[in-house]
Coordinates of N, CA and C in Angstrom, one line a residue:
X1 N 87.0 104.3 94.7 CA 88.2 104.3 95.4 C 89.2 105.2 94.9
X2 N 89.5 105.2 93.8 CA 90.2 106.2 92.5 C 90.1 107.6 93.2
X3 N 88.3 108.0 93.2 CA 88.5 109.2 93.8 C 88.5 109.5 94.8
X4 N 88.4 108.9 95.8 CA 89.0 109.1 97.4 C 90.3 109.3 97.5
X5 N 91.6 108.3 96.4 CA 92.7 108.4 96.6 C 93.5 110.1 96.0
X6 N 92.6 110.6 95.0 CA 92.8 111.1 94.3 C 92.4 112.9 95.4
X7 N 91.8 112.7 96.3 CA 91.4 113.7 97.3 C 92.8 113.6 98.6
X8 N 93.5 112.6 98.4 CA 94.2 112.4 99.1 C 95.5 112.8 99.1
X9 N 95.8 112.6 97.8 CA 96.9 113.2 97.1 C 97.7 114.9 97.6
X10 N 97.0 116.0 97.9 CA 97.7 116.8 98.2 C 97.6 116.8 99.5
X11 N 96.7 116.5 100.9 CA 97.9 116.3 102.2 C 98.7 115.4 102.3
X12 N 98.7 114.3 101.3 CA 99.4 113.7 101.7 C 100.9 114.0 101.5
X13 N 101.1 114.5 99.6 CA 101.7 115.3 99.1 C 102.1 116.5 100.2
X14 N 101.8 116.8 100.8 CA 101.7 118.4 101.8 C 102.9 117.6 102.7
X15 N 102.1 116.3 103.4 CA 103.0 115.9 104.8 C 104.3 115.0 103.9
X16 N 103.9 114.3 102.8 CA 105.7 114.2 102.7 C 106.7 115.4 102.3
X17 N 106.3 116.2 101.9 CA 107.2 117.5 101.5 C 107.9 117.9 102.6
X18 N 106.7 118.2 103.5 CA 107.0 118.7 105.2 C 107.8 118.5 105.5
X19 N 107.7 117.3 106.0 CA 108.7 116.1 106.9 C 110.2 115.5 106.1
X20 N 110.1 115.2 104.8 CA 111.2 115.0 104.0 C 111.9 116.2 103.9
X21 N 111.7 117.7 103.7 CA 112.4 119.1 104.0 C 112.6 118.9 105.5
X22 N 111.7 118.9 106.1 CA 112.5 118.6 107.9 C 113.6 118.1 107.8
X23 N 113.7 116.7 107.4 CA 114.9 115.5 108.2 C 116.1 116.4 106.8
X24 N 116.0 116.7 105.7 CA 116.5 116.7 104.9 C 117.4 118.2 105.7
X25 N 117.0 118.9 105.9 CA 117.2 120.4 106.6 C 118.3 120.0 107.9
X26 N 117.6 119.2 108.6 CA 118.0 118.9 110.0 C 119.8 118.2 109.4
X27 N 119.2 116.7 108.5 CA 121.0 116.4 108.1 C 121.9 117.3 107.5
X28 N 121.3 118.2 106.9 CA 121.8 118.9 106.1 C 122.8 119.9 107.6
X29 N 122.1 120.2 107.8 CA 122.3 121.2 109.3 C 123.9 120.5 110.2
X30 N 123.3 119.3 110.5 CA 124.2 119.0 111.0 C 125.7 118.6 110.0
X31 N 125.7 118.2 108.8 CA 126.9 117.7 107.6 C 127.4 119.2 107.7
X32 N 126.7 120.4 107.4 CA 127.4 121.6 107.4 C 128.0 122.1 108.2
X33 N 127.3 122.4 109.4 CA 127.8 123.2 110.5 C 128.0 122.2 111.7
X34 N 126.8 121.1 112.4 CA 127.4 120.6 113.7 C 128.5 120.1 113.8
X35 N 128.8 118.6 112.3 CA 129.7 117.9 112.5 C 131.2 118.6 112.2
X36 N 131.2 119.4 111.5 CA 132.6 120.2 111.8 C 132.7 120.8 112.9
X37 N 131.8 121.6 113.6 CA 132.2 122.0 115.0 C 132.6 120.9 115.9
X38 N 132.4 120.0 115.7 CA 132.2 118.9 116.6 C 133.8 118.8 116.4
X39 N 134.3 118.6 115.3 CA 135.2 117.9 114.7 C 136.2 118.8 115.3
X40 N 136.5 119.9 116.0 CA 137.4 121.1 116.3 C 137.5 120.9 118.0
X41 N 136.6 120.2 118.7 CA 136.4 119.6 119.7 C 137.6 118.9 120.3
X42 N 138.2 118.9 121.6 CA 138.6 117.6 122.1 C 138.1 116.5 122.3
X43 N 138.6 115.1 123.0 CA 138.1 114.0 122.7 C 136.7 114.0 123.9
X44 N 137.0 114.8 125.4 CA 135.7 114.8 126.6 C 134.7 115.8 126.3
X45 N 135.2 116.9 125.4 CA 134.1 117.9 125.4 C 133.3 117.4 124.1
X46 N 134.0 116.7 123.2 CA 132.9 115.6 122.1 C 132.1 114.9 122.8
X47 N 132.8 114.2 123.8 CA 131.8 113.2 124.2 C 130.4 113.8 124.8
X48 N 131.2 114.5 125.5 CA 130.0 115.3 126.6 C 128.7 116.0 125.5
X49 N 129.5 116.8 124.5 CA 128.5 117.2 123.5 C 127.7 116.3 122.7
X50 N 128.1 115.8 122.3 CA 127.7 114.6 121.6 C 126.4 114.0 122.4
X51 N 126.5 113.9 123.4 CA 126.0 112.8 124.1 C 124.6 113.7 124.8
X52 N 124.8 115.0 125.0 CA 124.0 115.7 125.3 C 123.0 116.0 123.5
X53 N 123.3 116.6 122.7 CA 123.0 116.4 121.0 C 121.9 115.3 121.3
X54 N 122.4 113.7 121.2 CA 122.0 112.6 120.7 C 120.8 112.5 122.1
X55 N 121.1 112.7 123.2 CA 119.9 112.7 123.9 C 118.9 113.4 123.9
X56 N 119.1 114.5 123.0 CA 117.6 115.7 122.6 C 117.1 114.4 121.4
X57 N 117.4 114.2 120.2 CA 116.9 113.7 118.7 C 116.5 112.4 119.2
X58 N 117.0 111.1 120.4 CA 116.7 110.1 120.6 C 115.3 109.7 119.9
X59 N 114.5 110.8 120.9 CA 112.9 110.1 121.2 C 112.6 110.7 120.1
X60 N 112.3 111.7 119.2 CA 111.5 112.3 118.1 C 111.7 111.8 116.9
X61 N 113.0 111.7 116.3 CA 113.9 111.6 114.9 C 113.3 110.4 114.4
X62 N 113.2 109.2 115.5 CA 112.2 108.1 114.9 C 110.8 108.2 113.9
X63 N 109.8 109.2 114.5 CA 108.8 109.6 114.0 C 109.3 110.1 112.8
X64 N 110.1 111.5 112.4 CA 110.5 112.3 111.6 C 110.4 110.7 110.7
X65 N 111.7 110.1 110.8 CA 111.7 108.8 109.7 C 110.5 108.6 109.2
X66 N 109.8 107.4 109.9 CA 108.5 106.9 109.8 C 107.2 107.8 109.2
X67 N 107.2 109.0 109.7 CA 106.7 109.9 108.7 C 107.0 110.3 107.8
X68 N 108.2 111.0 107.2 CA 108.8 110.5 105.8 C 108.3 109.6 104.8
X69 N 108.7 108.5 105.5 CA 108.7 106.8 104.3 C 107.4 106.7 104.5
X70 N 106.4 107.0 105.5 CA 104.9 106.2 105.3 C 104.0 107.2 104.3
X71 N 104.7 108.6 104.6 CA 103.9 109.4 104.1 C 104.3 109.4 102.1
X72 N 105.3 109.2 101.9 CA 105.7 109.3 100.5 C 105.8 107.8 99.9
X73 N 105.3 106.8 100.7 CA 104.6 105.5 100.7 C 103.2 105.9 100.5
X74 N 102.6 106.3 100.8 CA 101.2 106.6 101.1 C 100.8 107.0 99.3
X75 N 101.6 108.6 98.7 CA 101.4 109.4 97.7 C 101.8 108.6 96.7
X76 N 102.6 107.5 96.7 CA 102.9 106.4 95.8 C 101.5 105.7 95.4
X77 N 100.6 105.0 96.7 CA 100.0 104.1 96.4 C 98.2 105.6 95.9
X78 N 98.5 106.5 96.6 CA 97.1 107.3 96.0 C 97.4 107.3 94.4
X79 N 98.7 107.6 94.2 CA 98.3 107.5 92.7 C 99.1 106.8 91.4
X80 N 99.0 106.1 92.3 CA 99.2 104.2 91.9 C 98.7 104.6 89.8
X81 N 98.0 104.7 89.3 CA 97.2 105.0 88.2 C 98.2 105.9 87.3
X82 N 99.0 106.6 88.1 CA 99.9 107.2 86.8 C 101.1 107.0 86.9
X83 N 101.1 105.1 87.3 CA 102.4 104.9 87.5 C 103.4 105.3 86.4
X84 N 103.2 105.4 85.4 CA 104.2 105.7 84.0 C 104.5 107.2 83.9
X85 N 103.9 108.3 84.6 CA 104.0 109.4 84.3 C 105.8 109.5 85.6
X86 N 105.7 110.7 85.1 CA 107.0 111.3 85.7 C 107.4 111.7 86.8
X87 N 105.9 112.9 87.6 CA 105.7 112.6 89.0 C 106.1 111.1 89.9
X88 N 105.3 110.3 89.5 CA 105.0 109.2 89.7 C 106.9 108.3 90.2
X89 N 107.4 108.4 88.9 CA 108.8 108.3 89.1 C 109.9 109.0 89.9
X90 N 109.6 110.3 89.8 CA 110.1 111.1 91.2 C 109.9 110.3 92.1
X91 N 108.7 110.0 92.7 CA 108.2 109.9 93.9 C 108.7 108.7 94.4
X92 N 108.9 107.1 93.3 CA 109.3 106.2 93.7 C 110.9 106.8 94.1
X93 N 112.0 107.3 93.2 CA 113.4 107.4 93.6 C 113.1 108.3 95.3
X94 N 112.2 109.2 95.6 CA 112.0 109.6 96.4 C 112.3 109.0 97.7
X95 N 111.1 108.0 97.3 CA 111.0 106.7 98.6 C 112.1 106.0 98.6
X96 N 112.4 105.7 97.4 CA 114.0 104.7 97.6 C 115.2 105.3 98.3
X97 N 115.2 106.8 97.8 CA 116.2 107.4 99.0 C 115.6 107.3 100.2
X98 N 114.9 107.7 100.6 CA 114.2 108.3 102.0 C 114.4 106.9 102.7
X99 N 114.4 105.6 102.5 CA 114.7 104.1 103.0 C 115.7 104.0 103.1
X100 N 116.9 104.1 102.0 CA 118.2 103.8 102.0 C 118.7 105.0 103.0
X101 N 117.9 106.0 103.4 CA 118.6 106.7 104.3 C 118.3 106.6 106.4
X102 N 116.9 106.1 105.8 CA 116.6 104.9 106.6 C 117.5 104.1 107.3
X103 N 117.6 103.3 106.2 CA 118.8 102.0 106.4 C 120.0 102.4 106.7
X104 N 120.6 103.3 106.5 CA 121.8 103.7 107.0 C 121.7 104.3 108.3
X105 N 121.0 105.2 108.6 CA 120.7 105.5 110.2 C 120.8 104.6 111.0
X106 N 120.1 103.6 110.8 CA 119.6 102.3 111.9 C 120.6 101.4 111.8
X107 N 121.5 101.4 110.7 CA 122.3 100.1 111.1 C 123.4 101.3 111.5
X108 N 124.2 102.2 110.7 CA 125.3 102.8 111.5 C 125.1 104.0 112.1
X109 N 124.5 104.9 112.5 CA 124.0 105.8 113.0 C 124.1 105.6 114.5
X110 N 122.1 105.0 114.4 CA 121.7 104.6 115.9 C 122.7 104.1 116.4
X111 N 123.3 102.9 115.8 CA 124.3 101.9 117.0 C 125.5 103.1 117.3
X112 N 126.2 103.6 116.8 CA 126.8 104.8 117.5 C 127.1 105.1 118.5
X113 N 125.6 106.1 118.2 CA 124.8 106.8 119.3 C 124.2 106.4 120.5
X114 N 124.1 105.1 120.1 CA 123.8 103.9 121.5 C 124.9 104.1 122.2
X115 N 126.1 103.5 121.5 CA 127.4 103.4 122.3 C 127.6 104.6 123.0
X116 N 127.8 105.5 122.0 CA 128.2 107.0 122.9 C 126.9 107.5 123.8
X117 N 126.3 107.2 123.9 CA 125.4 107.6 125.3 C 125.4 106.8 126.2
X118 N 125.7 105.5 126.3 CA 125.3 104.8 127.2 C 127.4 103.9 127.3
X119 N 127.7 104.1 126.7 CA 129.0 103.6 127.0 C 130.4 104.2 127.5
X120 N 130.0 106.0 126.4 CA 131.7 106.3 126.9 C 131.3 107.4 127.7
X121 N 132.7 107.5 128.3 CA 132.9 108.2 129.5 C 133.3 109.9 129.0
X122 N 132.7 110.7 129.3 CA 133.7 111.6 128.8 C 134.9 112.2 129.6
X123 N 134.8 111.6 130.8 CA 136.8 111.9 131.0 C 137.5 111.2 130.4
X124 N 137.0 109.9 130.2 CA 138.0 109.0 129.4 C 137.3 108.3 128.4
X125 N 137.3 109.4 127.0 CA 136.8 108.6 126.2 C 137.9 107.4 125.3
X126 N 137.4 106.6 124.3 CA 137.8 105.1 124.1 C 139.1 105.9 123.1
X127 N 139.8 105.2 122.7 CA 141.1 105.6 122.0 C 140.6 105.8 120.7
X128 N 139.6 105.2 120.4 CA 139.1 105.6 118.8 C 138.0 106.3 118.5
X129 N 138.1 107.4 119.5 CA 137.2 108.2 119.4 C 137.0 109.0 118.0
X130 N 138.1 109.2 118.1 CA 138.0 109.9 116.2 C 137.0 109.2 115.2
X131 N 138.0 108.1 115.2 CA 137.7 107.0 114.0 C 136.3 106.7 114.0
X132 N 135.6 106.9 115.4 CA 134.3 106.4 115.6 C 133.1 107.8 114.9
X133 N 133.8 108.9 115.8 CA 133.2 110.3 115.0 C 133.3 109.9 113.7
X134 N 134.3 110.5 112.3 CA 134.3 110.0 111.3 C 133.7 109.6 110.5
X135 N 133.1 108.1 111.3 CA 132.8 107.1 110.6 C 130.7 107.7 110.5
X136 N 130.8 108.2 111.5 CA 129.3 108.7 111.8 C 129.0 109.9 111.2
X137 N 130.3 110.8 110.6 CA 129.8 111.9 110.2 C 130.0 111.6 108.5
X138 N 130.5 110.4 108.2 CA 130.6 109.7 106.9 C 128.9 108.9 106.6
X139 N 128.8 108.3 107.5 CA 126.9 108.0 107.3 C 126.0 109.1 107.5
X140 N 126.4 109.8 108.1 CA 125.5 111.0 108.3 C 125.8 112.3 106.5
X141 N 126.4 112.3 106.2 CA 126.5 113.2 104.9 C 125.6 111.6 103.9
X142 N 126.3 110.7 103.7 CA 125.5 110.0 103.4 C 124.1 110.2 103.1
X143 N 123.5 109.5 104.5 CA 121.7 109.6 104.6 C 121.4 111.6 104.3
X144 N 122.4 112.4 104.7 CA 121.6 113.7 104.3 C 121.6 114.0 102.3
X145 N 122.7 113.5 101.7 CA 122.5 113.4 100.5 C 121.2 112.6 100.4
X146 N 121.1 111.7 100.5 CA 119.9 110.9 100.3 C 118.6 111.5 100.4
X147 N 118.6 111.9 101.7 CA 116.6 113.0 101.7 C 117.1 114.1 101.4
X148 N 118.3 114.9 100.3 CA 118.2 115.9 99.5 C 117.7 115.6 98.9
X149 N 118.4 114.3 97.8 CA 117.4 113.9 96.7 C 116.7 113.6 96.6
X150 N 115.8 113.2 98.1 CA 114.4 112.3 98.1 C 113.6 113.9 98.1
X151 N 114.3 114.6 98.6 CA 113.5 116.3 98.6 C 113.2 116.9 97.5
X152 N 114.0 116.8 96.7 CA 114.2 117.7 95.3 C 113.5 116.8 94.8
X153 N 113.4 115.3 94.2 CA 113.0 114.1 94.0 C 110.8 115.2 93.8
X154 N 110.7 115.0 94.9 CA 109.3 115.3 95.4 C 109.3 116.6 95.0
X155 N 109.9 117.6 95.4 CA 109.5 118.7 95.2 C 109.1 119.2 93.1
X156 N 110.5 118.4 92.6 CA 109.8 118.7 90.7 C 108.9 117.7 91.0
X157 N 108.4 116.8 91.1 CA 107.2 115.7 91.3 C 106.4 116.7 91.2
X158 N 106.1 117.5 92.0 CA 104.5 118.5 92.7 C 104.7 119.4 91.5
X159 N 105.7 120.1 90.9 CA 106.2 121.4 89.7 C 105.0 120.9 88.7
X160 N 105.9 119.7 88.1 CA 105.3 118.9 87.0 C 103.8 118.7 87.1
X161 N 103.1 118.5 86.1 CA 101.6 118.1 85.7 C 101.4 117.3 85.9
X162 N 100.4 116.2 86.5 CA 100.0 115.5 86.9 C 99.2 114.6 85.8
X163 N 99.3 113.6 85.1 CA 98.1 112.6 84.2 C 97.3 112.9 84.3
X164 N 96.3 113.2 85.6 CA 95.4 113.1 85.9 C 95.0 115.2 85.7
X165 N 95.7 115.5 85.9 CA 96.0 116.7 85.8 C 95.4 117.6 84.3
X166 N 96.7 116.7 83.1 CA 96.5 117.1 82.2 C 95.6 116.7 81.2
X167 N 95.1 115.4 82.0 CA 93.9 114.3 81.4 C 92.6 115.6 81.1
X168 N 92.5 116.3 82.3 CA 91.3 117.1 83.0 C 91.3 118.2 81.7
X169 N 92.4 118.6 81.7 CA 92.8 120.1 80.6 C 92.5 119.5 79.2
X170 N 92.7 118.5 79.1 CA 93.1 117.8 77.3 C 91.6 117.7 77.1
X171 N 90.6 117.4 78.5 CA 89.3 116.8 77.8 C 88.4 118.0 78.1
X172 N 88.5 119.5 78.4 CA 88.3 120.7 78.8 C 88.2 121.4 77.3
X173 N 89.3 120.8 76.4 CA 90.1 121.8 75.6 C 89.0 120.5 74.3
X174 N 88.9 119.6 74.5 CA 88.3 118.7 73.4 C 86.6 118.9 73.8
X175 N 86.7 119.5 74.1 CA 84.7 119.7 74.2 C 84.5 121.4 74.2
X176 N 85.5 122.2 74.2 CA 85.3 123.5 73.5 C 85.6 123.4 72.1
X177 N 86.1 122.4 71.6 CA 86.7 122.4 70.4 C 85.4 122.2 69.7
X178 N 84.3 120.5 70.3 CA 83.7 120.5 69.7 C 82.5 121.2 69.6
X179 N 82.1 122.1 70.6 CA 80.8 123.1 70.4 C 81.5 124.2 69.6
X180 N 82.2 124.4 69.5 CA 82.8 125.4 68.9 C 82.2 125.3 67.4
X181 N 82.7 124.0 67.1 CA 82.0 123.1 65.4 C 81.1 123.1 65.0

């Protein structure tokens, strides 16, 4: 089983990289440049933008998630075996961000973006339209710090040597030693 898991390790390694630099890129994208443009906006041409924005990411961004966390869930459990090594530890803070950024999406994010698509008007958006932006572009820097560090997290993970890695070199280097003798 060991060595099946151990065959698994780098697509799986491949697809959380992938997808964790995706969403990480994408928040990142938006904390730098959308949500200040947004922010220079009146209160109907936010709404209208906004609401056009949030109706492209609806259907996809879920996946992006779920790929993420299953896939750097997944590289956790292939190599379960060197849980004490350093990789290994990356990978868990990895996933811990990538959840907690998770978790912030879905409780204040999505509900948002529920409201503002399906609620406000853009001739007449709600009186706290600000406060409401704000508060979304405050969870959103949030969850995009979070899959930075779940990104960087994984990316020295893969730099670093592997147990299993240097197990291979150490016992390469201990059997030239001894014909050598």
């Amino acid at each position: 089983m060991w060595e099946i898991a151990r065959n698994l390790v780098k697509p799986l390694r491949f697809i959380s990289l992938f997808s964790t630099g995706l969403l990480a890129g994408l928040l990142s994208d938006f904390m730098f440049f959308v949500t200040p443009a947004l922010a220079t906006l009146p209160g109907p041409a936010f709404v209208q933008t906004t609401q056009a924005i949030d109706r492209q990411f609806f259907d996809p961004i879920p996946w992006v998630y779920t790929v993420v966390n299953f896939s750097i869930l997944f590289v956790l459990l292939a190599t379960l075996r060197e849980w004490r090594s350093l990789p290994f530890i990356l990978t868990t803070v990895a996933l811990v961000c990538a959840v907690g950024a998770t978790a912030s999406t879905l409780l204040i994010n999505v509900p948002i973006n529920i409201d503002v698509i399906n609620n406000w008007s853009a001739q007449n958006p709600p009186a706290n339209w600000a406060a409401v932006r704000d508060q979304w572009d405050q969870a959103n820097t949030f969850r995009a710090i979070l899959e930075l560090v779940a990104f960087s997290c994984q990316v020295i993970a893969v730099l670093l040597p592997s147990r299993s890695a240097m197990g291979a070199r150490q016992q390469a280097a201990f059997g030239r030693v001894q014909t050598a003798g």
